[in-house]
Coordinates of C-alpha atoms in Angstrom, one line a residue:
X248 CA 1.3 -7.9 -17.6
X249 CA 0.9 -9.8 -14.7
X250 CA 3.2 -9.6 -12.0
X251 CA 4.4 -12.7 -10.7
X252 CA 6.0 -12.2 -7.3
X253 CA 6.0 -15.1 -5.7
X254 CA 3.7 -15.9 -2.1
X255 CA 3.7 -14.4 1.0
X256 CA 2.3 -15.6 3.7
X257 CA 1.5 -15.9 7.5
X258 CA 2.2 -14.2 10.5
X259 CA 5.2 -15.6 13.1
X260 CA 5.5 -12.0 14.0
X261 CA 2.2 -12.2 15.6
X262 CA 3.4 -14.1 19.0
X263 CA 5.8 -10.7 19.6
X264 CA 3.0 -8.5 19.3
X265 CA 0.8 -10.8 21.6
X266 CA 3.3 -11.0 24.5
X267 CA 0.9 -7.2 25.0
X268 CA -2.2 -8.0 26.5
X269 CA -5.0 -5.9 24.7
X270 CA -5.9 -3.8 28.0
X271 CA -2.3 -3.0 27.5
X272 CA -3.0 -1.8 24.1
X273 CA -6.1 0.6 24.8
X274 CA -4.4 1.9 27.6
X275 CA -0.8 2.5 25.5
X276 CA -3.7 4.3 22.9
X277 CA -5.3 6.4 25.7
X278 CA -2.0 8.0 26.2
X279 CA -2.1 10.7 23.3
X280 CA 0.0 13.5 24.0
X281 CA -2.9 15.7 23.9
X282 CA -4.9 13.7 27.3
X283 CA -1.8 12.8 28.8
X284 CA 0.5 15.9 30.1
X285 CA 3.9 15.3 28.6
X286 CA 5.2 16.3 31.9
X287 CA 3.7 13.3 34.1
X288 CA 5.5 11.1 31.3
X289 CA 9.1 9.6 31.5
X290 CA 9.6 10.3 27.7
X291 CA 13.6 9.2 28.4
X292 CA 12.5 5.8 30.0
X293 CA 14.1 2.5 28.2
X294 CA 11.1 1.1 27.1
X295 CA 7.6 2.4 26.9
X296 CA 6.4 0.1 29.5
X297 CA 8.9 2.1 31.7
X298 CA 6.9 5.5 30.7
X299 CA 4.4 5.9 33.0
X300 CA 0.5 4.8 33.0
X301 CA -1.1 5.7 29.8
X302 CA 2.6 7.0 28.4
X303 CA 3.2 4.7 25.7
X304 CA 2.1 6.5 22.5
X305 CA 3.8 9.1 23.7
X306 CA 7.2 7.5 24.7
X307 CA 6.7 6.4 21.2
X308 CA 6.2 9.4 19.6
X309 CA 9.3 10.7 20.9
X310 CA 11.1 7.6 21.0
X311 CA 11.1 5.9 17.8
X312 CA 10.6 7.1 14.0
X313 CA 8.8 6.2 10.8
X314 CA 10.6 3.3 9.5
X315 CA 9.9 1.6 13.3
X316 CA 6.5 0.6 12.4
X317 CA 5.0 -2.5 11.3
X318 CA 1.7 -2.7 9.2
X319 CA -0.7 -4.6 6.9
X320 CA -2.2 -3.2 3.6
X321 CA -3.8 -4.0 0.6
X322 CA -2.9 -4.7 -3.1
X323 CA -3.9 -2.8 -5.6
X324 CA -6.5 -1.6 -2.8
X325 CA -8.9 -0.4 -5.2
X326 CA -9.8 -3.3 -7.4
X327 CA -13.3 -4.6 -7.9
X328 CA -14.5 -7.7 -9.0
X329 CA -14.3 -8.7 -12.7
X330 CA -17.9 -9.3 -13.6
X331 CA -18.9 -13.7 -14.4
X332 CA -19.5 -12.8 -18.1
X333 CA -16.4 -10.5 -18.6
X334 CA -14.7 -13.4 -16.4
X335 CA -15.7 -16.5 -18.8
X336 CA -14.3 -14.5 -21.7
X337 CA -11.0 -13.9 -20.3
X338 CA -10.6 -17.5 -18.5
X339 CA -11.7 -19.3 -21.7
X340 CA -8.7 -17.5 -23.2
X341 CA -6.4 -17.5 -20.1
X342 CA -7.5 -19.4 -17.1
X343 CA -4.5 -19.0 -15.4
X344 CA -4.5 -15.7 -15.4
X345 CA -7.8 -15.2 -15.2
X346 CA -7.8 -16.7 -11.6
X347 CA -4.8 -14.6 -10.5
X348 CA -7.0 -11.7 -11.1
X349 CA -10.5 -13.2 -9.4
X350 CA -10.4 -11.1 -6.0
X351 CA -11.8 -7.7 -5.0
X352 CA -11.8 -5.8 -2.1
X353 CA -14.0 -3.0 -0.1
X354 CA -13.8 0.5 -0.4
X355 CA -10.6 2.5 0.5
X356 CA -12.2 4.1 3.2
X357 CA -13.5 0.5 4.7
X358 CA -9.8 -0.9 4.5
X359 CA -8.4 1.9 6.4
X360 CA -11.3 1.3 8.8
X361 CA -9.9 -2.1 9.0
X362 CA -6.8 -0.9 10.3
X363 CA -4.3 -1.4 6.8
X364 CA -1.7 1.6 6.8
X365 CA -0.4 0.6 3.2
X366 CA -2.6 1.0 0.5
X367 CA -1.6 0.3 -3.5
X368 CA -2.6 2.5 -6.2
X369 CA -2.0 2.0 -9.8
X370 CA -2.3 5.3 -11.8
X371 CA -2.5 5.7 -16.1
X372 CA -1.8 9.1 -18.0
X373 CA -4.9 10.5 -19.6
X374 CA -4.0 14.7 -19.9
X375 CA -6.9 15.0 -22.1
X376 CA -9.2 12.7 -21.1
X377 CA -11.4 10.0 -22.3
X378 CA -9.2 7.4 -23.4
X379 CA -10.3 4.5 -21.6
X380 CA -13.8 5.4 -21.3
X381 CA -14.9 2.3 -23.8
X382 CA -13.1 -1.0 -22.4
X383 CA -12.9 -3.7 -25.0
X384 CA -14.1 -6.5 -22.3
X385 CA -17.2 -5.2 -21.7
X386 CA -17.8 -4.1 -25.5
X387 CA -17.6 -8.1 -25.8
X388 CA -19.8 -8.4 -23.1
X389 CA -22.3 -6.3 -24.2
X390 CA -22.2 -4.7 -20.6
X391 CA -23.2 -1.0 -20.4
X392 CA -20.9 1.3 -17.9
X393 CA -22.7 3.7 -15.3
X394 CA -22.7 7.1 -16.1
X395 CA -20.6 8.2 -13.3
X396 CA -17.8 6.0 -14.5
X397 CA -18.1 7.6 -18.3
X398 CA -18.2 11.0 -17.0
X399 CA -15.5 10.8 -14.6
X400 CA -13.0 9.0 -17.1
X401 CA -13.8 11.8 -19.7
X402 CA -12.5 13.9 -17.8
X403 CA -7.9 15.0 -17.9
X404 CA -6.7 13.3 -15.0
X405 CA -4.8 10.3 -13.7
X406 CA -6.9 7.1 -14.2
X407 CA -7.3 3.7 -11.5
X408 CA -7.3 0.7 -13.0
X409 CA -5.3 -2.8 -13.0
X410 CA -5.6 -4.0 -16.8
X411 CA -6.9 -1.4 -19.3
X412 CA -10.0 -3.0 -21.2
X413 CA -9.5 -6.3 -19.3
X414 CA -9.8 -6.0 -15.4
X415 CA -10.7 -2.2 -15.1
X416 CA -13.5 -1.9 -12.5
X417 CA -12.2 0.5 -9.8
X418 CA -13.7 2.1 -6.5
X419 CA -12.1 5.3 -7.3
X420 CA -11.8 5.3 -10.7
X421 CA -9.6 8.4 -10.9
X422 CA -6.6 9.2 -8.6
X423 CA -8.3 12.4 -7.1
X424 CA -11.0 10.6 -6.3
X425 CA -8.8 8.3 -4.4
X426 CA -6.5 11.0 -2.7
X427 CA -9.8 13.0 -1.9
X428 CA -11.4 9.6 0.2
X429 CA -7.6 9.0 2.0
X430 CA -7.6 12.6 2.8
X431 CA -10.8 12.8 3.9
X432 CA -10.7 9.4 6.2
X433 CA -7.2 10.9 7.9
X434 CA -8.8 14.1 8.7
X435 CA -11.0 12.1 10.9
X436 CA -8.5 10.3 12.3
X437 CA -5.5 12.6 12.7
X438 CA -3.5 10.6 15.0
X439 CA -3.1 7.4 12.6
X440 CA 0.3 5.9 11.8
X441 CA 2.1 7.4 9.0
X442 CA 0.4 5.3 5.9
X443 CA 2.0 4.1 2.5
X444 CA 1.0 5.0 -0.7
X445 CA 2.5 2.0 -3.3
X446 CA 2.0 3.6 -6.5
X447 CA 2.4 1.5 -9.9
X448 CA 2.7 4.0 -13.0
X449 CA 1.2 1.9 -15.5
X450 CA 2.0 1.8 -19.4
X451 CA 3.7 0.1 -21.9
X452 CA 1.8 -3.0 -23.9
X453 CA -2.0 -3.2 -24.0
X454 CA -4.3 -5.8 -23.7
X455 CA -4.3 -7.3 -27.7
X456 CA -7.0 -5.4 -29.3
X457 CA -7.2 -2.7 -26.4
X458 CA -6.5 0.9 -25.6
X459 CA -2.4 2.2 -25.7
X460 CA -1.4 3.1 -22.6
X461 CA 0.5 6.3 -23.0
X462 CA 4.1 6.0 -21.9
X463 CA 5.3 7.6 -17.9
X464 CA 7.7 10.5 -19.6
X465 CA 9.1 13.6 -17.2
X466 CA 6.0 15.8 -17.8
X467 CA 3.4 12.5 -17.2
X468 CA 5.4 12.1 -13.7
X469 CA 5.4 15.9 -13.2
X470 CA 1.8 16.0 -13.1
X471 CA 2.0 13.1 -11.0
X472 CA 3.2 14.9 -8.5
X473 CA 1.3 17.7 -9.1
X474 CA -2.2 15.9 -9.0
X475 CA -1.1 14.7 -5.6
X476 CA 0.1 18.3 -4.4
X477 CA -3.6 20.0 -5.4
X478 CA -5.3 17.3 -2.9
X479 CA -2.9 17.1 -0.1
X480 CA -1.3 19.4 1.4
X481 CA 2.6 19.5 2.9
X482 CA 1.1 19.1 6.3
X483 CA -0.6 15.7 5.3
X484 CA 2.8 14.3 3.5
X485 CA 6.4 13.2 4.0
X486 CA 8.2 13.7 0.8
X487 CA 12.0 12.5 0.4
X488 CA 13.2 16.3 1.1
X489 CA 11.7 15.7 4.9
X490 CA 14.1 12.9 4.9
X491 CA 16.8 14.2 3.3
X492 CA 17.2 17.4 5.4
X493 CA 20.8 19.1 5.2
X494 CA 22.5 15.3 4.1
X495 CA 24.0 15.5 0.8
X496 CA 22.0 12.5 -0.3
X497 CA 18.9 10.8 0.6
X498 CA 20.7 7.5 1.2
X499 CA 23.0 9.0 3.4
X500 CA 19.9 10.6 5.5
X501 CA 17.8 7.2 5.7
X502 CA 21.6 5.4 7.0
X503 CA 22.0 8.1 9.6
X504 CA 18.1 7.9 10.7
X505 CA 17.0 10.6 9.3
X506 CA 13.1 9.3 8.7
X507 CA 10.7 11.7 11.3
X508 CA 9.9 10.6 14.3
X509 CA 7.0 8.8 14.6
X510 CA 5.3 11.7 16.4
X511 CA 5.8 14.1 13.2
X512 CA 4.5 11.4 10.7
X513 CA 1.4 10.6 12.2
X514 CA -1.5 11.6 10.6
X515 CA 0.5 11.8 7.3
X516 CA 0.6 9.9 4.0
X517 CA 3.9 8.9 2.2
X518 CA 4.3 7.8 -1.4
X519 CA 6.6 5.0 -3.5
X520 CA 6.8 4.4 -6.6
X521 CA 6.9 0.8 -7.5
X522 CA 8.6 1.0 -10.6
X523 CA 11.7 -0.8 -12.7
X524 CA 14.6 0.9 -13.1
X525 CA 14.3 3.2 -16.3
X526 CA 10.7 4.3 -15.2
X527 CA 12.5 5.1 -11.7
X528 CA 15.2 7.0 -14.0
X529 CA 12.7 9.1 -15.4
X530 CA 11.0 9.9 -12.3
X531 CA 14.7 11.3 -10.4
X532 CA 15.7 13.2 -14.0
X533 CA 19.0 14.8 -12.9
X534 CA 18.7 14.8 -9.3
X535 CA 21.2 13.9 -7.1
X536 CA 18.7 12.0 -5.2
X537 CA 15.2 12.9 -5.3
X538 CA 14.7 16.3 -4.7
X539 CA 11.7 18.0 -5.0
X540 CA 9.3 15.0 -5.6
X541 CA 6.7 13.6 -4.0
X542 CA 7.1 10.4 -3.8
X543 CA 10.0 7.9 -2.9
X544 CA 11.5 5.2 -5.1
X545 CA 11.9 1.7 -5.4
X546 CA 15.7 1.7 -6.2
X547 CA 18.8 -0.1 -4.9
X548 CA 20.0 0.0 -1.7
X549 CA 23.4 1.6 -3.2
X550 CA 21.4 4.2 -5.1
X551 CA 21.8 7.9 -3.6
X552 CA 18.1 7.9 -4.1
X553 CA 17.7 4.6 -1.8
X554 CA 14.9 5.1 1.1
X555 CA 12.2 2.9 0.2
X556 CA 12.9 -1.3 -1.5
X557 CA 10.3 -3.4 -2.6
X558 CA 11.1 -7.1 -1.9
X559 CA 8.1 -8.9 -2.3
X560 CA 9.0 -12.8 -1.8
X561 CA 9.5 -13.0 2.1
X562 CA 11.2 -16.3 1.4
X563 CA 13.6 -16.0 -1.2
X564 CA 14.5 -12.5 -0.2
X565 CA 14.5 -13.2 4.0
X566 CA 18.1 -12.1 4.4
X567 CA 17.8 -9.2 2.7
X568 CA 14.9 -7.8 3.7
X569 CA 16.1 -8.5 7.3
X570 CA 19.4 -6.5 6.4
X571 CA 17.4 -3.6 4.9
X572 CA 15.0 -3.1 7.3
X573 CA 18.1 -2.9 10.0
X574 CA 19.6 -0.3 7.9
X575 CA 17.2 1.8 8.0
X576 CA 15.3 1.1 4.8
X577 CA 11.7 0.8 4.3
X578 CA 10.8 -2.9 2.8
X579 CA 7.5 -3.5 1.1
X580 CA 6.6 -7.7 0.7
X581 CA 4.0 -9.8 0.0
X582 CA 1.9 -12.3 2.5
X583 CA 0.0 -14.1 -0.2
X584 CA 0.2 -13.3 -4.9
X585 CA -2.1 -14.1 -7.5
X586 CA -4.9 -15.9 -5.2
X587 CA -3.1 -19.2 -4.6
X588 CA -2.7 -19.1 -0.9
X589 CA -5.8 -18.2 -0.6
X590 CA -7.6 -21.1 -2.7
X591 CA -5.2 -23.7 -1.0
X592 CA -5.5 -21.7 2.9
X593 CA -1.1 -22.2 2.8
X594 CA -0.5 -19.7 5.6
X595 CA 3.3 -20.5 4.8
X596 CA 4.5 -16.9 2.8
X597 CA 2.1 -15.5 5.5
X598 CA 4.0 -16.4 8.2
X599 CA 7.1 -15.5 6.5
X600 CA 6.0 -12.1 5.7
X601 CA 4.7 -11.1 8.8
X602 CA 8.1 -12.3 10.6
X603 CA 10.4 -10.9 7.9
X604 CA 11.2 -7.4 9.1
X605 CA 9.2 -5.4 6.1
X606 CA 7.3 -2.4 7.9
X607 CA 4.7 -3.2 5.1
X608 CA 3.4 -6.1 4.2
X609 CA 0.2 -6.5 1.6
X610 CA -2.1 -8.9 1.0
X611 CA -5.4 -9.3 -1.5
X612 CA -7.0 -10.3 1.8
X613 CA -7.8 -8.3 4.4
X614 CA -11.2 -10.1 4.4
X615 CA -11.3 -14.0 3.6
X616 CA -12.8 -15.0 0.3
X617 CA -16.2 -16.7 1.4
X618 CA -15.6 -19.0 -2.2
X619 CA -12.6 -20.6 -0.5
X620 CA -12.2 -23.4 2.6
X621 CA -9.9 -22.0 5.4
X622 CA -10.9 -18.5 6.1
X623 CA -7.0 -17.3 4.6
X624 CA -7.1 -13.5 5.3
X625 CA -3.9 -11.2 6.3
X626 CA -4.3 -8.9 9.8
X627 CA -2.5 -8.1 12.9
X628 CA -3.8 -9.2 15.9
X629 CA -7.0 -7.6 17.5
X630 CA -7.6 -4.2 16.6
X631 CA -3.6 -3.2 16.2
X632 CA -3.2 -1.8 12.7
X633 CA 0.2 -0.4 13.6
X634 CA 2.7 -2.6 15.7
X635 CA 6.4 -1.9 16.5
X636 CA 9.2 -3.4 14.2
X637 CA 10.7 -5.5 16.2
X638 CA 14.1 -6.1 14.2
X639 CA 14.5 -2.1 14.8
X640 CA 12.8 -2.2 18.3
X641 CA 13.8 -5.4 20.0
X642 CA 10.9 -5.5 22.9
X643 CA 11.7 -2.0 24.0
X644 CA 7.4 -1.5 22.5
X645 CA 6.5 -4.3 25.1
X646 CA 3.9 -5.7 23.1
X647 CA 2.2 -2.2 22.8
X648 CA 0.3 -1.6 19.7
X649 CA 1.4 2.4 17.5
X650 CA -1.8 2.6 16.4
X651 CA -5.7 0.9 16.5
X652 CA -8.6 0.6 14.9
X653 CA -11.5 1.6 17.3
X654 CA -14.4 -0.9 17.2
X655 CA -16.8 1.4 15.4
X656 CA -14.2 1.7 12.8
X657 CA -13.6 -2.2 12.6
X658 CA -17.7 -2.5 12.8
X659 CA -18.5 -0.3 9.7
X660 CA -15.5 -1.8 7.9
X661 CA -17.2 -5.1 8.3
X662 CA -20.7 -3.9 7.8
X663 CA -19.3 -1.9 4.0
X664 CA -20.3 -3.8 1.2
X665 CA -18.2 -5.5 -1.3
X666 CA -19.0 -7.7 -4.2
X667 CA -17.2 -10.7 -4.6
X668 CA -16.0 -12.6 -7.1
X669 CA -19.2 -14.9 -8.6
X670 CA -18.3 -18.4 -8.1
X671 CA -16.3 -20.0 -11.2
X672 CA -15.9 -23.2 -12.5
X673 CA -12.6 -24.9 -11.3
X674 CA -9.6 -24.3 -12.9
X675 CA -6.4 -26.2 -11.6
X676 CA -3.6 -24.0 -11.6
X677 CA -0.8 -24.8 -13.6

């Protein structure tokens, strides 16, 4: 039930992006395409330092493509705090777990603010609606939920939320609601790096004593897709056919750098399912590779279905993150799991993370926990939410950042509430 992937951690990679002074940065940002003639630009240049004034984001628009980009996000970006009463339950029974689950974060909109370009959303099937309307936890609790959360989960749709009847509390509590605020937060900014959508398809055993999740089968994932299709349109996504093009497999296409430039992808949402291998089975049916679906695959890199990989111990897995990332792959990690960097402040994973290659790397901490010594929280330098990749780039970016987060943005992300997890009595972890 809970995943244990070990810790990330800290950011080595952040001395590459650095060597860019940040008047570099606004000036590489200043260059869109759109205030910059394309003409007055040396698009064909080595490097996007060589481009011209005010040239860089559109050297690398032109120059480099989706899977050259670096970012931070969020895990399982919409999870609110589990309330101190429905918390002493569930530690008095599990304290172990219990902590692994004691973090929260702001709305999707404020993350995205924040600059993360990876966001995590786990969906359940509920076609007719209603099932999880009454969780057990806060039935135990005695704890009454609003009005707006029993009439949206009455109604047929996807559901958001971690643990069914255990750690359910959700800022978009069903997956429209969720593509609606993404869709609505790029339309405002339409020049944004391309941003990841890590999708868990959750079923199989309940909590004891809770709701049955209702197993992913080919029609559940068909209306997957189909829930995503009714809020975004093909303009706003990049679906495995865009990558696949006239190459007999996907694998072949993301080996021959097939992924769209990053000009073509900004402004535009892509989606992987982070799933084991039977689910993923499910998902393809009898496609060669993927086509027609929405969203990518967690798969091997031998699979003809292989595009997107998640690795999620930076450590352990180093090599062969390093080795996807250079093939072509996208690579999803971890910079910190199941609160304990944070507690401890061990910037370690972190740093591993951040240096690995992975062109997303998530953490439960875009903000620091104000409960814990040390401040641990997981960003790119300055305002940079987008950097270059360096194991696909080298320093042909010159410390430029692909995309920013303007200082209103980073103000109001700041300024949006969140409620954090109430204090709890100390539990050593085990």
């Amino acid at each position: 039930m809970l995943p244990s992937i070990r810790a990330d951690v800290r950011n080595l990679a952040l001395g590459l992006l650095l060597a860019g002074s940040a008047l570099h940065a606004s000036a590489a940002l200043a260059g869109d395409p759109a205030s910059q003639p394309p003409s007055s630009c040396h698009i064909d240049a080595p490097d996007a330092a060589a481009a011209g004034e005010g040239c860089a984001r559109a050297w690398m628009d032109q120059n480099l493509r989706m899977n050259d980009v670096t970012t931070v996000g969020t895990h399982n970006s919409y999870k609110q705090a589990i309330p101190a009463a429905d918390y002493a339950l569930f530690a008095k029974a599990a304290p172990e777990a219990a902590q692994a689950l004691d973090y929260a974060h702001k709305s999707l909109t404020a993350e995205l603010d924040a600059g993360a370009r990876q966001l995590e959303i786990d969906v359940l099937y509920d076609p007719q609606g209603g099932r999880y309307v009454h969780p057990m936890l806060a039935s135990k609790t005695g704890t009454a939920m609003p009005a707006d959360w029993i009439r949206l989960m009455e109604r047929p749709g996807f559901k958001v939320l971690h643990v069914p009847d255990l750690d359910f509390r959700s800022s978009c509590v069903t997956f429209v609601r969720c593509l609606s605020e993404i869709k609505a937060w790029s339309q405002v900014h339409p020049g944004h790096a391309p941003i990841m959508i890590l999708v868990n398809a959750k079923d199989g055993k309940a909590v004891p004593g809770g709701e049955p999740l209702i197993p992913f089968d080919e029609a559940a994932f068909d209306a997957f897709d189909a829930e995503i299709r009714a809020v975004l349109p093909p303009s706003m996504l990049v679906t495995p056919d865009d990558v696949q093009g006239h190459y007999p497999t996907l694998r072949e296409a993301v080996l021959a750098g097939n992924w769209p430039k990053l000009g073509d992808a900004r402004g535009k949402f892509y989606f992987a399912l982070d799933e084991h291998e039977e689910k993923v089975a499910i998902y393809r049916g009898k496609r060669k590779s993927l086509e027609g679906r929405v969203a990518f695959v967690n798969t091997d890199e031998n699979s003809p279905a292989a595009a997107y990989l998640t690795l999620n111990d930076p450590v352990a897995q180093a090599a062969r993150i390093a080795a996807d990332v250079r093939a072509g792959f996208i690579v999803r990690t971890r910079a910190d799991d199941n609160t304990w960097q944070a507690r401890s402040n061990d910037v370690a994973h972190r740093a591993a993370a951040l240096a690995s290659g992975a062109q997303a790397v998530s953490t439960d901490y875009l903000w620091a926990d104000p409960r814990f010594a040390g401040g641990f929280s997981v960003r790119l330098p300055g305002h940079v939410a987008a950097q270059c990749n360096t194991l696909r780039t080298g320093d042909r970016c010159a410390g430029l950042p692909v995309d920013e987060a303007s200082a209103s943005d980073l103000a109001a992300a700041d300024a949006a509430p969140i409620l954090w997890p109430a204090p709890r009595a100390a539990e050593p972890r085990q």
